[in-house]
PDB file of C-alpha atoms in Angstrom:
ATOM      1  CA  UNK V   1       0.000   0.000   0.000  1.00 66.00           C
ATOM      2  CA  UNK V   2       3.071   2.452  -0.218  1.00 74.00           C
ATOM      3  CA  UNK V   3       3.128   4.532  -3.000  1.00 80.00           C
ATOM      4  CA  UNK V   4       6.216   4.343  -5.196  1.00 78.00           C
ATOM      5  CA  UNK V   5       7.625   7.298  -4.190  1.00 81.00           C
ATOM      6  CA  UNK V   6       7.916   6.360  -0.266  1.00 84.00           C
ATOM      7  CA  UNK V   7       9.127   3.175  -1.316  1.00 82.00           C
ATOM      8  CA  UNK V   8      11.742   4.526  -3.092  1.00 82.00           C
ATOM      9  CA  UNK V   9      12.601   7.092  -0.470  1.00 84.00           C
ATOM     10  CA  UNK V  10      12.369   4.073   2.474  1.00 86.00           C
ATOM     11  CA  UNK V  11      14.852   2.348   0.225  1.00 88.00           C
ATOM     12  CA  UNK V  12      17.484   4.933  -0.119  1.00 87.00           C
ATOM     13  CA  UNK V  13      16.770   6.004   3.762  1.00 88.00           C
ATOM     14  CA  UNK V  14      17.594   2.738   4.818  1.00 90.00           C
ATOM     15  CA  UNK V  15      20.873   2.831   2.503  1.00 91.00           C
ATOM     16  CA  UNK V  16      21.922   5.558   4.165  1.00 90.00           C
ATOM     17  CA  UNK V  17      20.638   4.307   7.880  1.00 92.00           C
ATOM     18  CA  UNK V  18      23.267   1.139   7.218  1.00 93.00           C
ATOM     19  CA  UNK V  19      26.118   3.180   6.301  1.00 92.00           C
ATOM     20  CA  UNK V  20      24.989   4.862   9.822  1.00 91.00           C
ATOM     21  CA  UNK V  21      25.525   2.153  11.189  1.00 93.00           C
ATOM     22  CA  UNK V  22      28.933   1.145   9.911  1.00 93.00           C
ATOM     23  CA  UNK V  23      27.742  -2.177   7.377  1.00 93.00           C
ATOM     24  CA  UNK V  24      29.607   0.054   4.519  1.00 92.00           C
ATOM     25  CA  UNK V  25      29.330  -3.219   1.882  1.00 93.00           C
ATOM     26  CA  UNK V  26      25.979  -3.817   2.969  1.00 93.00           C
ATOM     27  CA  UNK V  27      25.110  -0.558   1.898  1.00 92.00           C
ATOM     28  CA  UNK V  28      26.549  -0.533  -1.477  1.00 92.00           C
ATOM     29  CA  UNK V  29      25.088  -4.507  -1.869  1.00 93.00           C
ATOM     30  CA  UNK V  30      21.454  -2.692  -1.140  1.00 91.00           C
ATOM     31  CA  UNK V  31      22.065  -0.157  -3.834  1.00 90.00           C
ATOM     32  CA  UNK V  32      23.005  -2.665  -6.331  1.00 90.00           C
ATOM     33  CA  UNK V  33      19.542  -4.493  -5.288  1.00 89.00           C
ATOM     34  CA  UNK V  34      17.785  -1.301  -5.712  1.00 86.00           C
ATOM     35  CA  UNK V  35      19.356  -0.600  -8.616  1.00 84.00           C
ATOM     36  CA  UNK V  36      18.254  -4.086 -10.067  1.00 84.00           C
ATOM     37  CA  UNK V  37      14.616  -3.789  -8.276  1.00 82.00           C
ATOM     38  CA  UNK V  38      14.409  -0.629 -10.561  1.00 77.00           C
ATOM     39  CA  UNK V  39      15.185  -2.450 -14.151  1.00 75.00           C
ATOM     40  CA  UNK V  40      12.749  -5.065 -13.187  1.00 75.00           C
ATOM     41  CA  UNK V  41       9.869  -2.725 -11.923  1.00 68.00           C
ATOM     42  CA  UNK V  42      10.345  -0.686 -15.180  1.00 65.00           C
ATOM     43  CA  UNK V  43      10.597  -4.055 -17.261  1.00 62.00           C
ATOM     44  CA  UNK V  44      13.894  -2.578 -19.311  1.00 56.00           C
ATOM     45  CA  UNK V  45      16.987  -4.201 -18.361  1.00 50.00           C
ATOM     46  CA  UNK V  46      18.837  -0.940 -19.249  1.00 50.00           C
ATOM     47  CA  UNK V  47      16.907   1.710 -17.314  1.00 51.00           C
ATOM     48  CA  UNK V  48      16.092   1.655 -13.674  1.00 51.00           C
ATOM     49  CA  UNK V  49      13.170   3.837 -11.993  1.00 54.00           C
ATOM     50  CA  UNK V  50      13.599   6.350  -9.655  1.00 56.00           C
ATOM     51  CA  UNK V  51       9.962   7.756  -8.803  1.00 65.00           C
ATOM     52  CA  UNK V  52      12.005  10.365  -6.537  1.00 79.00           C
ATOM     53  CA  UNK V  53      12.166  14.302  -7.661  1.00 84.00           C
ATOM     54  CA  UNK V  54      15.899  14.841  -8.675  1.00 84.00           C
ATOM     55  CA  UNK V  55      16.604  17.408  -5.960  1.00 87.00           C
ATOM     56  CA  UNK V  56      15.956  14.636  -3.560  1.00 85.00           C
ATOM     57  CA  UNK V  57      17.724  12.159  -5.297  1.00 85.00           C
ATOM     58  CA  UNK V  58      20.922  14.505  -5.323  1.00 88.00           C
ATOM     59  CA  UNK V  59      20.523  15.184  -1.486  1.00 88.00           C
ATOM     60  CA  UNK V  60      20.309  11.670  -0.852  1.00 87.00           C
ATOM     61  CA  UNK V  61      23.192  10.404  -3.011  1.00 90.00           C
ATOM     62  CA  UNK V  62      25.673  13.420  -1.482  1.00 90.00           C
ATOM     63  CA  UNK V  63      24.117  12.385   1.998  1.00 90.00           C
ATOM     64  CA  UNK V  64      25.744   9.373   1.468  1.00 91.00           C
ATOM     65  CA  UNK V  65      29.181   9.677   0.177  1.00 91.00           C
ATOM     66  CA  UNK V  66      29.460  12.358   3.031  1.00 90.00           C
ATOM     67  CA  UNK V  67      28.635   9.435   5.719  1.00 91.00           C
ATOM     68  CA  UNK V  68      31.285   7.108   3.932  1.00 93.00           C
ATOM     69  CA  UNK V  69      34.571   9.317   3.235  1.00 92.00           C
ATOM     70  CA  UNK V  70      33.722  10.622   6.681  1.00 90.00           C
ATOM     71  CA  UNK V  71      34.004   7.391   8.136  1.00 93.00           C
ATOM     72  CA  UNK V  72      36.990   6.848   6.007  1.00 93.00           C
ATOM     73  CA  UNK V  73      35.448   4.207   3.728  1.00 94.00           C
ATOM     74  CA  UNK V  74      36.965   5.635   0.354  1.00 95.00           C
ATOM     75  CA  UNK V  75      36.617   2.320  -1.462  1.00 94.00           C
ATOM     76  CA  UNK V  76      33.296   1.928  -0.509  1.00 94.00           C
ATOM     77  CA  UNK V  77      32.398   5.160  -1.532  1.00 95.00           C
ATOM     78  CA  UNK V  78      34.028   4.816  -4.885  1.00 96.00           C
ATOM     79  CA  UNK V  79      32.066   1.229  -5.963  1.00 95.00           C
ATOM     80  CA  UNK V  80      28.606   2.984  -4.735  1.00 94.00           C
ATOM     81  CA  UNK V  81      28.938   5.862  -6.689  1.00 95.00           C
ATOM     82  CA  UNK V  82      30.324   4.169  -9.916  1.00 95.00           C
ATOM     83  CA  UNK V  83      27.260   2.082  -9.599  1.00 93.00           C
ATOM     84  CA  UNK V  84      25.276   4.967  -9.425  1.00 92.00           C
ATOM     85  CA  UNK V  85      27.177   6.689 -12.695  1.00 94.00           C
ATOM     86  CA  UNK V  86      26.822   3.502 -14.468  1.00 93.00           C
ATOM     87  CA  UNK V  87      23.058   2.842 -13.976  1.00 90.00           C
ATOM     88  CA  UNK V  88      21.996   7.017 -13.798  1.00 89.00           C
ATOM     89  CA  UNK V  89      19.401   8.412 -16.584  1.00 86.00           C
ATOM     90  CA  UNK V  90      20.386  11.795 -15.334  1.00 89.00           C
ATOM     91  CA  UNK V  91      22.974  14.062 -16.750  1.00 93.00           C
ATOM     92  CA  UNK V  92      22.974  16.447 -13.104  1.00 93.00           C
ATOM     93  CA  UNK V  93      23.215  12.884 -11.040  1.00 91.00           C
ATOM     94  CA  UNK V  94      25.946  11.850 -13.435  1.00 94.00           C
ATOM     95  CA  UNK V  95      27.271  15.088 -13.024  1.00 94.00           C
ATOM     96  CA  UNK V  96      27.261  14.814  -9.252  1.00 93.00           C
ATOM     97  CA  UNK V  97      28.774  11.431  -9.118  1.00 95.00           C
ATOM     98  CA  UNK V  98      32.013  12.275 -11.225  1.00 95.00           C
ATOM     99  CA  UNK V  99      32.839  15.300  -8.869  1.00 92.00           C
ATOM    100  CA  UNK V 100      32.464  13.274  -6.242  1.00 93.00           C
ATOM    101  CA  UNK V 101      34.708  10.437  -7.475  1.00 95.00           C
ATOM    102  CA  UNK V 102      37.475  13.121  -8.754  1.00 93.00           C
ATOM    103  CA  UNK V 103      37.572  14.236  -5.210  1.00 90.00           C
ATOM    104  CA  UNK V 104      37.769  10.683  -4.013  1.00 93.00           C
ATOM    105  CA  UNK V 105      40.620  10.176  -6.669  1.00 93.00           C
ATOM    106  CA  UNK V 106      42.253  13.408  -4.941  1.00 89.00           C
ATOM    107  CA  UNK V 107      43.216  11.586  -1.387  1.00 89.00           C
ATOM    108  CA  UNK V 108      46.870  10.684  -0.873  1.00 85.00           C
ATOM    109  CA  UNK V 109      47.668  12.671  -3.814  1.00 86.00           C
ATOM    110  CA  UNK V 110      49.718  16.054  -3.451  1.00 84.00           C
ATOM    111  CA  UNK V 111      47.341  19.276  -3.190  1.00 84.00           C
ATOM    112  CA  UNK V 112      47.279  20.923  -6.155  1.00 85.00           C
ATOM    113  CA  UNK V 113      49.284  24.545  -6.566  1.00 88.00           C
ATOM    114  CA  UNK V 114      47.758  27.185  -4.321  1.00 90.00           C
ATOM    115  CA  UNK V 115      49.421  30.587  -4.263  1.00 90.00           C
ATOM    116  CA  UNK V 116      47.886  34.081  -3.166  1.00 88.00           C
ATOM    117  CA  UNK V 117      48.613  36.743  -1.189  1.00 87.00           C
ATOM    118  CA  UNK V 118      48.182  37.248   2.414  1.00 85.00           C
ATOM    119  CA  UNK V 119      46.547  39.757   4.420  1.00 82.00           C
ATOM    120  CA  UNK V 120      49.278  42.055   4.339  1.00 88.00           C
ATOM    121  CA  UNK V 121      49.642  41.725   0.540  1.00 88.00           C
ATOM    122  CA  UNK V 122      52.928  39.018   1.010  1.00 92.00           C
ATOM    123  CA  UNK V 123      53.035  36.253  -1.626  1.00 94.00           C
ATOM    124  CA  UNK V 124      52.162  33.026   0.082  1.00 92.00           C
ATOM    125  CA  UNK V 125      52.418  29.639  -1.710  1.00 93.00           C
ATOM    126  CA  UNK V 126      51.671  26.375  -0.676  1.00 93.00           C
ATOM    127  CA  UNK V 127      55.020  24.737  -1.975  1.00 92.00           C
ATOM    128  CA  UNK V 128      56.768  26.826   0.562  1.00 92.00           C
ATOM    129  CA  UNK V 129      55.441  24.575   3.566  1.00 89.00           C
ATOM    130  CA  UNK V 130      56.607  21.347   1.616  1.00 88.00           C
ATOM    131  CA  UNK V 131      57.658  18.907   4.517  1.00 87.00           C
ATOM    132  CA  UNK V 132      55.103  19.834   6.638  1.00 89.00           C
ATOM    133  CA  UNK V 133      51.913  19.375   7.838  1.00 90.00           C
ATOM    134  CA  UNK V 134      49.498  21.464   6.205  1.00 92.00           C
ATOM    135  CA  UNK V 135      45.724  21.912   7.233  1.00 90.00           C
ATOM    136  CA  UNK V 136      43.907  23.905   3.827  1.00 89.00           C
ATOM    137  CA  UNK V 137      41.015  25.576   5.039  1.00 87.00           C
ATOM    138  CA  UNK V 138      38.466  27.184   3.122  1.00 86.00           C
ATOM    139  CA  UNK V 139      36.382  29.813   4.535  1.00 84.00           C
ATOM    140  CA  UNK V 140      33.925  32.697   4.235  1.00 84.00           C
ATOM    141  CA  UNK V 141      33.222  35.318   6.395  1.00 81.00           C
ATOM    142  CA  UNK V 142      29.393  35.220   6.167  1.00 80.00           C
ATOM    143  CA  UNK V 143      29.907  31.299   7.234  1.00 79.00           C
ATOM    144  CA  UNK V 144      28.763  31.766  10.700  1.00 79.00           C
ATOM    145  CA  UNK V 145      30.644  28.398  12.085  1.00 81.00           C
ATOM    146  CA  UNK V 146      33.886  29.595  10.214  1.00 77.00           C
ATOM    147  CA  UNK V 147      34.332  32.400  12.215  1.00 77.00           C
ATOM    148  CA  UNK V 148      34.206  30.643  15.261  1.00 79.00           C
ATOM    149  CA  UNK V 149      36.571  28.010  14.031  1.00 86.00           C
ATOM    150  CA  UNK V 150      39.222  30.639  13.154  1.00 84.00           C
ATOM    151  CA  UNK V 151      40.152  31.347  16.317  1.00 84.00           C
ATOM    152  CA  UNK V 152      40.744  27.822  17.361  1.00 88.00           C
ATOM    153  CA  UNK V 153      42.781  27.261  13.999  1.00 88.00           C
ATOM    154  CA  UNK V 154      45.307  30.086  15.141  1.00 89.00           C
ATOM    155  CA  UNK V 155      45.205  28.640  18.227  1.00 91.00           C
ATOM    156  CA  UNK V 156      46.285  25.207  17.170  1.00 90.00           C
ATOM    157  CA  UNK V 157      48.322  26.851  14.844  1.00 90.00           C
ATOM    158  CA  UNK V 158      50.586  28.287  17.088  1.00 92.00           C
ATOM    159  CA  UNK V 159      50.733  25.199  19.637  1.00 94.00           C
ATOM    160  CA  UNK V 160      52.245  23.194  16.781  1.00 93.00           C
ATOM    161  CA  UNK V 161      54.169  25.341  14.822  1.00 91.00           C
ATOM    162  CA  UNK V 162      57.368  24.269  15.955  1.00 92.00           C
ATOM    163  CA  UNK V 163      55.958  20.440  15.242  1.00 92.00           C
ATOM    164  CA  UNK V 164      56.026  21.645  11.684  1.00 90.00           C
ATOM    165  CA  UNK V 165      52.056  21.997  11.808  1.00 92.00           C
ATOM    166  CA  UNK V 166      50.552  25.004   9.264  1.00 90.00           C
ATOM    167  CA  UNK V 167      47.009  26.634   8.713  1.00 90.00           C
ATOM    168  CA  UNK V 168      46.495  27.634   5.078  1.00 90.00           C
ATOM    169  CA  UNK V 169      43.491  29.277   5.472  1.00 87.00           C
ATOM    170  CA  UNK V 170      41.757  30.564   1.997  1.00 87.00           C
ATOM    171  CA  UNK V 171      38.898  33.310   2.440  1.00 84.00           C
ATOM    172  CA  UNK V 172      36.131  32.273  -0.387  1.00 83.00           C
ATOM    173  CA  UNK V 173      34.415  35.814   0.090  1.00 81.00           C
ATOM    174  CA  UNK V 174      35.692  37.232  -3.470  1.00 72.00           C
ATOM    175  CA  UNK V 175      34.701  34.102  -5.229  1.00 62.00           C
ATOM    176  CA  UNK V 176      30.846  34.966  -4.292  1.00 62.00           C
ATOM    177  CA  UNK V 177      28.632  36.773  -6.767  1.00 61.00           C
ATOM    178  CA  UNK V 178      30.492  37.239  -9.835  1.00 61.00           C
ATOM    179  CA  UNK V 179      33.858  37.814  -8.337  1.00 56.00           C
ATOM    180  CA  UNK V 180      36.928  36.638  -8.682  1.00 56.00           C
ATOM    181  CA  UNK V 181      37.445  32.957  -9.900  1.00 58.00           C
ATOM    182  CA  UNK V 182      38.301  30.536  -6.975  1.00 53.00           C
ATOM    183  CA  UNK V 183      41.318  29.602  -8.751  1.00 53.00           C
ATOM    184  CA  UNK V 184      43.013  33.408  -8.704  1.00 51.00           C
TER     185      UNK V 184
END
């Protein structure tokens, strides 16, 4: 007696609830069965359907990969979301699921290039602090938790400073409405 779109949405919740819960591979095993479900409730055995609005669908999916990289389950993350790409009718979900496997691609690698100026107009470049550790921080000054977080950072950042411990913190304010490009 549930309509297809609460099934659907009961589905992915409970996806999500396992990867909660820490069963990572049972998680990505119940998308491949939803995935499957899909083909054979539509009869094709190349399209699945999703009876969910896209916006949801998006949440739901980036819900997800949050709760697995967060929990440090990269692989996991990784086979769920090519199964999603693989199996997606949607350009925006495809979309989705490629950034989020080129960031997943991204860890252990070397940060890319970032060079700017500080707040007193010196050049500062990441490839200076090669050898040691280096917390990147991206924040915006209308981000009400960033402020807050600042002042812990420079906190921290002093403590272990002589540990070889740095803050690279990169304000996101001019990259807002039509300003400057985040890469400049």
């Amino acid at each position: 007696g549930t309509s297809p779109e609460g099934g659907a949405l009961a589905v992915l919740t409970n996806i999500i609830a396992e990867a909660d819960r820490g069963a990572y591979e049972e998680s990505v095993a119940s998308i491949a069965a939803a995935i499957e479900a899909g083909r054979r409730d539509r009869g094709e055995a190349d399209k699945v359907a999703v009876p969910l609005p896209l916006e949801t669908r998006l949440t739901l999916i980036d819900a997800y990969c949050r709760r697995l990289t967060q929990a440090g389950q990269f692989e996991g993350a990784q086979k769920a979301l090519r199964l999603i790409q693989n199996n997606a009718q949607d350009a925006v979900i495809k979309d989705l699921v490629a950034s989020r496997l080129k960031r997943l691609g991204m860890i252990g690698k070397p940060a890319p290039p970032i060079a700017g100026t500080d707040v007193d107009g010196k050049p500062v470049r990441l490839a200076d602090s090669r050898g040691d550790v280096v917390l990147v921080y991206f924040w915006a000054s209308w981000c009400l938790p960033n402020s807050a977080e600042i002042a812990w950072f420079e906190q921290v950042a002093r403590s272990y400073r002589m540990r070889g411990f740095r803050v690279l913190g990169i304000n996101l304010d001019t990259a807002q409405d039509g300003g400057q490009r985040l890469e400049t």
